Coordinates of C-alpha atoms and ligand atoms in Angstrom, one line a residue:
M1 CA 0.0 0.0 0.0
E2 CA 1.4 3.4 -1.0
L3 CA 1.2 6.0 1.8
V4 CA 0.4 9.3 0.2
N5 CA 1.0 12.4 2.2
T6 CA -1.5 15.2 1.8
V7 CA -0.3 17.3 4.8
S8 CA 2.8 19.4 4.2
R9 CA 5.8 18.3 6.1
T10 CA 8.3 20.2 4.0
E11 CA 10.0 22.1 6.9
S12 CA 10.4 18.9 8.9
A13 CA 11.8 17.2 5.7
Y14 CA 14.2 20.1 5.2
L15 CA 15.4 20.1 8.8
F16 CA 15.9 16.3 8.7
E17 CA 18.1 16.6 5.7
E18 CA 20.1 19.2 7.5
A19 CA 20.3 17.1 10.7
K20 CA 21.8 14.3 8.7
H21 CA 24.9 16.4 8.2
Y22 CA 25.5 16.7 11.9
F23 CA 24.1 13.6 13.6
P24 CA 24.3 9.9 12.7
G25 CA 21.1 9.1 10.9
G26 CA 20.0 12.7 11.5
V27 CA 19.0 12.0 15.1
N28 CA 20.3 11.8 18.7
S29 CA 18.3 8.7 19.6
P30 CA 17.6 6.0 16.9
V31 CA 13.8 5.5 17.1
R32 CA 13.3 9.2 16.4
A33 CA 14.4 8.6 12.8
F34 CA 11.0 7.2 11.8
K35 CA 12.7 4.1 10.3
S36 CA 9.7 1.8 10.8
V37 CA 7.0 4.3 9.7
S38 CA 6.6 6.5 6.7
G39 CA 7.8 10.1 6.0
P40 CA 10.4 12.3 7.6
P41 CA 10.4 12.6 11.4
L42 CA 8.4 15.5 12.7
F43 CA 10.4 18.4 14.0
I44 CA 8.4 19.6 17.0
K45 CA 8.7 23.2 18.0
E46 CA 6.2 23.6 20.7
G47 CA 3.9 21.7 23.1
E48 CA 1.0 22.9 25.1
G49 CA -1.3 20.6 27.2
C50 CA -1.9 17.4 25.2
R51 CA -0.9 19.0 21.8
I52 CA 2.3 19.5 19.9
T53 CA 3.0 21.6 16.9
D54 CA 5.6 20.8 14.2
E55 CA 7.7 23.2 12.2
D56 CA 5.1 23.2 9.4
N57 CA 2.5 24.4 11.9
N58 CA 0.6 21.1 11.9
S59 CA -0.9 20.3 15.3
Y60 CA -1.3 16.8 16.9
I61 CA -2.8 15.3 19.9
D62 CA 0.3 13.7 21.4
F63 CA 0.3 10.1 22.8
C64 CA 4.1 9.9 22.9
C65 CA 4.5 12.5 25.6
S66 CA 8.3 12.5 25.2
W67 CA 8.2 8.7 25.6
G68 CA 6.5 8.9 29.0
P69 CA 7.9 11.7 31.2
L70 CA 5.1 14.2 30.5
I71 CA 2.4 12.7 32.6
L72 CA 1.1 16.2 33.2
G73 CA 1.2 17.1 29.5
H74 CA 3.3 19.8 27.8
N75 CA 4.3 23.1 29.4
N76 CA 2.7 22.4 32.7
D77 CA 2.3 25.7 34.5
Q78 CA 3.6 24.6 37.9
I79 CA 6.7 22.9 36.5
R80 CA 7.5 25.8 34.2
E81 CA 7.1 28.4 37.0
F82 CA 9.2 26.5 39.5
V83 CA 11.9 25.8 36.9
V84 CA 12.1 29.5 35.8
E85 CA 12.3 30.6 39.5
T86 CA 15.1 28.2 40.2
I87 CA 17.1 28.8 37.0
S88 CA 17.1 32.5 37.8
K89 CA 19.5 31.7 40.6
G90 CA 21.9 29.6 38.6
T91 CA 21.7 26.1 37.1
S92 CA 24.2 23.9 38.9
F93 CA 26.7 24.1 41.7
G94 CA 28.0 20.6 42.1
T95 CA 27.2 20.9 45.8
P96 CA 24.3 19.6 47.9
N97 CA 21.2 21.8 47.5
R98 CA 17.9 22.2 49.3
L99 CA 15.8 21.2 46.3
G100 CA 17.5 17.8 46.2
N101 CA 16.4 17.3 49.8
E102 CA 12.9 18.3 48.9
L103 CA 12.5 15.9 46.0
G104 CA 14.2 13.1 48.0
K105 CA 11.9 13.7 50.9
L106 CA 8.8 13.8 48.8
I107 CA 9.7 10.5 47.1
V108 CA 10.9 8.5 50.1
N109 CA 8.1 9.7 52.4
N110 CA 5.5 8.6 49.9
N111 CA 7.0 5.3 48.8
K112 CA 7.1 2.4 51.3
Y113 CA 9.3 0.3 48.9
I114 CA 12.4 2.4 49.3
E115 CA 14.2 4.0 52.2
K116 CA 17.0 5.8 50.5
I117 CA 17.5 7.1 46.9
R118 CA 20.3 8.4 44.8
F119 CA 19.7 10.8 41.9
V120 CA 21.4 10.4 38.5
S121 CA 20.7 11.9 35.1
S122 CA 19.0 9.2 33.0
G123 CA 17.2 5.9 33.2
T124 CA 20.2 4.1 31.6
E125 CA 22.5 5.5 34.3
A126 CA 20.0 4.4 37.0
V127 CA 20.0 0.9 35.7
M128 CA 23.7 0.7 35.2
S129 CA 24.2 1.9 38.8
A130 CA 21.6 -0.5 40.2
I131 CA 23.4 -3.5 38.5
R132 CA 26.7 -2.4 39.9
L133 CA 25.1 -2.1 43.3
A134 CA 23.6 -5.6 43.1
R135 CA 27.0 -7.0 42.1
G136 CA 28.7 -5.1 44.9
V137 CA 26.2 -6.3 47.5
T138 CA 26.2 -9.9 46.5
G139 CA 29.8 -10.3 45.3
K140 CA 28.4 -12.1 42.3
S141 CA 28.5 -11.1 38.6
K142 CA 25.8 -12.5 36.4
V143 CA 22.5 -10.9 35.6
I144 CA 19.2 -12.4 34.5
K145 CA 17.0 -10.3 32.2
F146 CA 13.9 -11.1 30.2
D147 CA 13.3 -11.1 26.5
G148 CA 11.0 -8.2 25.7
C149 CA 12.3 -5.9 28.5
Y150 CA 14.4 -2.9 27.8
H151 CA 16.7 -1.3 30.4
G152 CA 18.5 1.4 28.5
H153 CA 21.7 1.1 26.6
V154 CA 23.8 -0.5 29.3
D155 CA 26.4 -2.8 27.8
S156 CA 25.6 -6.0 29.6
L157 CA 21.8 -5.5 29.0
L158 CA 21.9 -4.9 25.2
V159 CA 21.7 -8.7 25.0
K160 CA 19.4 -11.2 23.5
A161 CA 19.1 -14.9 24.2
G162 CA 21.6 -17.2 22.6
S163 CA 20.5 -20.3 20.8
G164 CA 18.6 -22.8 23.0
L165 CA 17.0 -21.8 26.3
A166 CA 18.8 -20.5 29.3
T167 CA 22.1 -20.0 27.6
F168 CA 24.3 -17.0 28.0
G169 CA 23.4 -13.8 26.1
V170 CA 24.5 -12.6 22.7
S171 CA 24.9 -8.8 22.3
T172 CA 22.4 -6.9 20.1
S173 CA 24.8 -4.1 19.4
A174 CA 28.3 -3.9 17.9
G175 CA 30.9 -2.7 20.4
I176 CA 30.0 -5.0 23.3
P177 CA 32.7 -7.5 24.2
E178 CA 31.5 -11.1 24.2
S179 CA 32.8 -11.4 27.7
F180 CA 30.2 -8.7 28.9
A181 CA 27.3 -10.3 27.0
K182 CA 28.2 -13.6 28.7
E183 CA 27.5 -12.1 32.1
T184 CA 23.8 -11.9 31.1
I185 CA 21.3 -14.7 30.9
V186 CA 18.2 -13.9 28.9
L187 CA 15.0 -15.7 29.8
P188 CA 11.4 -15.6 28.4
L189 CA 8.8 -13.7 30.5
D190 CA 5.9 -15.7 32.0
H191 CA 7.9 -18.9 32.3
P192 CA 8.5 -19.9 36.0
Q193 CA 9.9 -23.3 35.2
I194 CA 12.8 -22.1 33.0
L195 CA 13.5 -19.4 35.6
D196 CA 13.7 -22.0 38.4
E197 CA 15.9 -24.3 36.4
T198 CA 18.3 -21.5 35.6
L199 CA 18.5 -20.3 39.2
E200 CA 19.0 -23.9 40.4
K201 CA 21.9 -24.2 38.0
Y202 CA 23.6 -20.8 38.2
H203 CA 22.5 -19.1 41.4
K204 CA 26.0 -19.1 42.8
D205 CA 27.0 -16.7 40.0
I206 CA 23.9 -14.6 39.8
A207 CA 23.8 -11.2 41.4
C208 CA 20.4 -10.1 40.3
I209 CA 17.3 -10.5 38.3
I210 CA 16.2 -7.3 36.5
V211 CA 12.7 -7.0 35.1
E212 CA 10.3 -4.3 34.0
P213 CA 7.4 -5.3 36.2
I214 CA 5.2 -3.8 33.6
P215 CA 7.1 -4.5 30.4
A216 CA 6.3 -1.5 28.2
N217 CA 9.1 -1.2 25.7
N218 CA 8.3 -4.1 23.4
G219 CA 4.5 -3.8 23.3
L220 CA 2.8 -3.8 26.7
L221 CA 3.4 -7.4 27.9
L222 CA 1.4 -7.3 31.1
Q223 CA 2.5 -10.1 33.4
N224 CA 0.5 -12.3 35.7
R225 CA 1.0 -11.1 39.3
S226 CA 1.9 -14.7 40.1
F227 CA 5.0 -14.5 37.8
L228 CA 6.2 -11.4 39.6
E229 CA 5.6 -13.1 42.9
C230 CA 7.5 -16.1 41.8
L231 CA 10.5 -13.8 40.9
R232 CA 10.3 -12.4 44.5
L233 CA 10.2 -15.8 46.1
K234 CA 12.9 -17.4 44.0
C235 CA 15.2 -14.4 44.5
H236 CA 14.9 -14.9 48.3
K237 CA 15.4 -18.6 48.0
Y238 CA 18.6 -18.3 45.9
G239 CA 20.2 -15.2 47.4
V240 CA 19.7 -13.1 44.3
L241 CA 18.6 -9.4 44.4
L242 CA 15.5 -8.5 42.5
I243 CA 15.6 -5.2 40.6
F244 CA 12.4 -3.6 39.4
D245 CA 13.2 -1.3 36.5
E246 CA 10.4 1.2 36.9
V247 CA 11.8 3.9 34.6
I248 CA 8.4 3.8 32.8
S249 CA 6.0 2.3 35.4
G250 CA 7.4 4.4 38.3
F251 CA 5.0 7.3 39.1
R252 CA 2.9 6.2 36.1
V253 CA 0.6 3.4 37.4
G254 CA 0.6 5.0 40.9
F255 CA 3.0 7.1 43.0
E256 CA 4.6 3.8 44.2
G257 CA 4.8 2.5 40.6
A258 CA 4.4 -1.2 39.9
A259 CA 5.8 -2.2 43.3
G260 CA 2.8 -0.5 44.8
Y261 CA 0.4 -1.7 42.1
Y262 CA 1.3 -5.3 42.7
N263 CA 2.4 -4.8 46.3
I264 CA 5.7 -6.6 45.7
Q265 CA 8.8 -5.5 47.5
P266 CA 11.8 -5.6 45.2
D267 CA 15.4 -5.1 46.5
I268 CA 16.3 -2.2 44.3
I269 CA 14.1 0.0 42.1
T270 CA 15.2 2.2 39.3
Y271 CA 13.4 5.4 38.1
G272 CA 13.6 7.8 35.2
K273 CA 11.2 9.5 32.8
I274 CA 8.4 11.0 35.0
I275 CA 10.7 11.5 38.0
G276 CA 12.4 14.5 36.3
G277 CA 9.2 16.4 35.3
G278 CA 10.6 16.6 31.7
M279 CA 14.2 17.2 32.7
P280 CA 17.0 14.5 32.6
V281 CA 16.7 12.7 35.9
G282 CA 17.0 9.1 36.9
A283 CA 17.3 7.5 40.3
Y284 CA 17.7 4.2 42.1
G285 CA 16.4 3.4 45.6
A286 CA 16.5 0.5 48.0
S287 CA 16.5 -0.2 51.7
K288 CA 19.0 1.7 54.0
E289 CA 21.1 -1.4 54.2
I290 CA 21.5 -1.9 50.5
M291 CA 22.0 1.8 49.8
G292 CA 24.7 1.7 52.5
H293 CA 26.9 0.0 50.0
I294 CA 27.0 3.1 47.8
A295 CA 30.0 5.6 48.1
P296 CA 30.8 7.5 50.2
D297 CA 29.1 5.2 52.8
G298 CA 30.2 2.0 51.1
P299 CA 32.5 0.6 48.5
V300 CA 30.3 0.7 45.4
Y301 CA 31.4 3.8 43.4
Q302 CA 28.8 6.0 41.6
A303 CA 29.0 9.7 40.9
G304 CA 27.6 12.4 38.6
T305 CA 28.6 16.0 37.8
L306 CA 25.1 17.3 37.2
S307 CA 23.3 14.8 39.5
A308 CA 20.5 16.4 41.5
N309 CA 21.1 19.8 40.0
P310 CA 18.6 22.3 41.3
V311 CA 16.9 22.9 38.0
A312 CA 16.2 19.3 37.3
M313 CA 15.1 18.8 41.0
S314 CA 12.7 21.7 40.8
A315 CA 11.0 20.2 37.7
G316 CA 10.8 16.8 39.4
F317 CA 9.4 18.3 42.6
A318 CA 6.8 20.4 40.9
A319 CA 5.7 17.4 38.8
L320 CA 5.6 14.8 41.6
Q321 CA 3.8 17.0 44.0
Q322 CA 0.8 17.2 41.6
L323 CA 0.7 13.4 41.3
L324 CA 0.0 13.2 45.0
E325 CA -3.3 15.0 44.6
D326 CA -6.3 12.9 45.7
G327 CA -7.8 10.8 42.9
F328 CA -5.1 11.6 40.4
Y329 CA -4.3 8.1 39.3
E330 CA -7.9 6.9 39.5
S331 CA -9.0 9.6 37.1
M332 CA -6.1 9.0 34.7
A333 CA -6.9 5.2 34.6
A334 CA -10.6 5.8 34.2
K335 CA -10.4 8.2 31.2
T336 CA -7.7 6.0 29.5
K337 CA -10.0 3.0 29.9
N338 CA -12.9 4.8 28.3
F339 CA -10.8 5.9 25.5
V340 CA -9.4 2.5 24.8
Q341 CA -12.8 0.8 25.2
S342 CA -14.3 3.1 22.6
I343 CA -11.7 2.2 20.0
Q344 CA -11.8 -1.5 21.0
S345 CA -15.6 -1.6 20.5
H346 CA -15.3 -0.1 17.1
C347 CA -12.7 -2.7 16.1
D348 CA -14.8 -5.6 17.6
A349 CA -17.9 -4.4 15.8
N350 CA -16.0 -4.5 12.5
S351 CA -14.2 -7.8 13.4
Y352 CA -10.8 -6.1 13.1
P353 CA -8.1 -8.3 14.8
V354 CA -7.0 -5.7 17.3
N355 CA -6.5 -5.9 21.0
I356 CA -5.7 -2.7 22.9
V357 CA -3.9 -3.5 26.1
Q358 CA -4.2 -1.0 28.9
I359 CA -2.9 -0.4 32.4
G360 CA -3.4 2.9 34.2
S361 CA -2.6 5.6 31.6
I362 CA -0.5 3.4 29.3
F363 CA -2.0 1.6 26.3
W364 CA -0.7 -0.5 23.4
I365 CA -2.4 -1.3 20.2
A366 CA -1.7 -5.0 19.3
F367 CA -2.7 -6.2 15.9
A368 CA -3.8 -9.6 17.2
K369 CA -6.7 -10.9 19.2
K370 CA -5.1 -13.1 21.8
R371 CA -3.4 -11.9 24.9
I372 CA 0.3 -11.5 24.6
L373 CA 2.6 -12.1 27.5
R374 CA 6.0 -12.7 25.8
A375 CA 8.0 -10.9 23.2
D376 CA 8.0 -14.0 20.9
Q377 CA 4.2 -14.0 20.7
I378 CA 4.2 -10.6 18.8
D379 CA 3.5 -11.1 15.1
P380 CA 5.9 -8.9 13.1
Q381 CA 3.2 -8.7 10.4
G382 CA 1.3 -6.3 12.7
M383 CA 4.0 -3.8 12.3
E384 CA 3.0 -3.3 8.6
K385 CA -0.5 -2.5 9.9
F386 CA 0.9 -0.1 12.4
K387 CA 2.8 1.7 9.7
I388 CA -0.5 2.5 7.9
L389 CA -2.2 3.4 11.1
H390 CA 0.6 5.8 12.1
H391 CA 0.6 7.5 8.7
E392 CA -3.2 7.9 8.7
L393 CA -3.1 9.3 12.2
L394 CA -0.5 11.9 11.3
Q395 CA -2.7 13.0 8.5
R396 CA -5.6 13.4 11.0
G397 CA -3.6 15.2 13.7
V398 CA -2.8 12.4 16.1
Y399 CA 0.8 11.6 17.1
L400 CA 1.8 8.1 18.3
G401 CA 5.4 7.1 18.9
P402 CA 6.9 6.0 15.6
S403 CA 7.0 2.2 16.1
G404 CA 4.4 -0.4 16.7
Y405 CA 6.4 -1.8 19.6
E406 CA 6.0 1.5 21.5
V407 CA 3.2 2.1 24.0
G408 CA 1.0 5.2 24.1
F409 CA 0.8 7.5 27.1
V410 CA -2.3 9.5 28.2
S411 CA -1.5 12.6 30.3
A412 CA -3.5 14.7 32.8
A413 CA -3.7 17.3 30.1
H414 CA -5.8 15.0 27.8
S415 CA -9.3 15.9 28.6
P416 CA -12.2 13.5 27.9
E417 CA -13.0 15.7 24.9
D418 CA -9.5 15.5 23.5
L419 CA -9.6 11.7 24.0
N420 CA -13.0 11.5 22.2
E421 CA -11.5 13.5 19.3
A422 CA -8.5 11.3 19.1
A423 CA -10.6 8.1 19.3
T424 CA -12.7 9.3 16.4
H425 CA -9.6 9.7 14.3
I426 CA -8.1 6.4 15.4
K427 CA -11.4 4.6 14.5
A428 CA -11.3 6.2 11.0
A429 CA -7.7 5.3 10.6
M430 CA -8.4 1.7 11.6
D431 CA -11.1 1.6 8.8
V432 CA -8.3 2.5 6.4
V433 CA -5.9 0.0 7.9
F434 CA -8.4 -2.9 7.4
D435 CA -9.9 -1.6 4.2
Ligands
PLP501 C1 13.4 4.5 29.0 C2 13.9 3.4 29.8 C3 15.2 3.2 30.2 C4 16.3 4.1 29.7 O1 16.1 5.4 30.2 P1 16.9 6.6 29.4 O2 16.5 7.8 30.2 O3 16.4 6.6 28.0 O4 18.3 6.3 29.5 C5 15.5 2.1 31.0 N1 14.5 1.3 31.4 C6 13.2 1.4 31.0 C7 12.2 0.4 31.5 C8 12.9 2.4 30.2 O5 11.6 2.5 29.8

């Protein structure tokens, strides 16, 4: 099917050509290049509430929300005002500052799953540090991760399963020594038996299991609570630390993230995205005892020049404070559910093989009817359908992240009316996809 563009994107196309002179592939993060959808990537110049505007002055209802951080929408008044106030006094001092305390206090006092936290500057950095901490605490080196979970571009986690089950990993990127990839074991999600066999065999070498408790980087592979419980039990049994990578789910499905949602206590939790209110912030937290291994209290080294700078802390503080308002998460989940059900009903009425998965304010459009729990159950054919959907939605003024493996995010700034408008467009676009 040829995808014809009737909306002008000439300015974005021009800027993309220019960007190719300066950046590999014209981008500073690969998925932005629109490789798996059609047309040039949009160059966005402005965002307000749930809408973004590109350099050609087209406006879109945004469901990417900067890949998750903007749970309050674009240009949130309280965040902007606090950031402007803070920045007028300087941007970074490389010293402790009061705002770091304020954000740390706000998080730790409202999250029973962590007792101490350390701020860093990205989700990748948080995960990298959490893995080092787990190795430092246990004195062991190997890591178990799951196929279908993403944990940032940490060397030892850019790894896929080798041939056969429960073998050591093979890197998915050039530039990663085989010896690093071998430190990682990649297992399928939703498979307690393989997990048990692997732990039985290798637990003496395994420092930690890392999992996205709500896997949301390769579709939305919602797990059974029993599988997450099994991880908890087995980690205790085998002396392995359990890391919940909550860079997406943290502050998204509830202030206490997936740990709170499922009421499961991991050993270490990583955060990113929402925690910075749109600024580059990551963090990892754990019990006092585990965090006591971090320098300068303990022997696990981890540092950062711009960590907890006051500008980033003020953005995070202004954002998270709003999330603590009564009923915030209930209202987000309710409107997202209505939105998703409206589209799902249209697809069902027309017998389109579509299943929209939702939890809280996260949704994922799967082009298949059956429930998907593991990465290998996703049909790559669906991505061709997504490409058409994405194109049709851009034409109609709705922006989804440019890959069918990416989830969508609803923000507090998406009103029920905005969501109705978007649903109408998505239904019309589905009619074209299945025409
Ligand atoms: C986005 C993400 C990361 C990486 O965070 P960056 O800030 O992009 O480095 C790590 N883990 C999960 C679960 C993520 O969604």
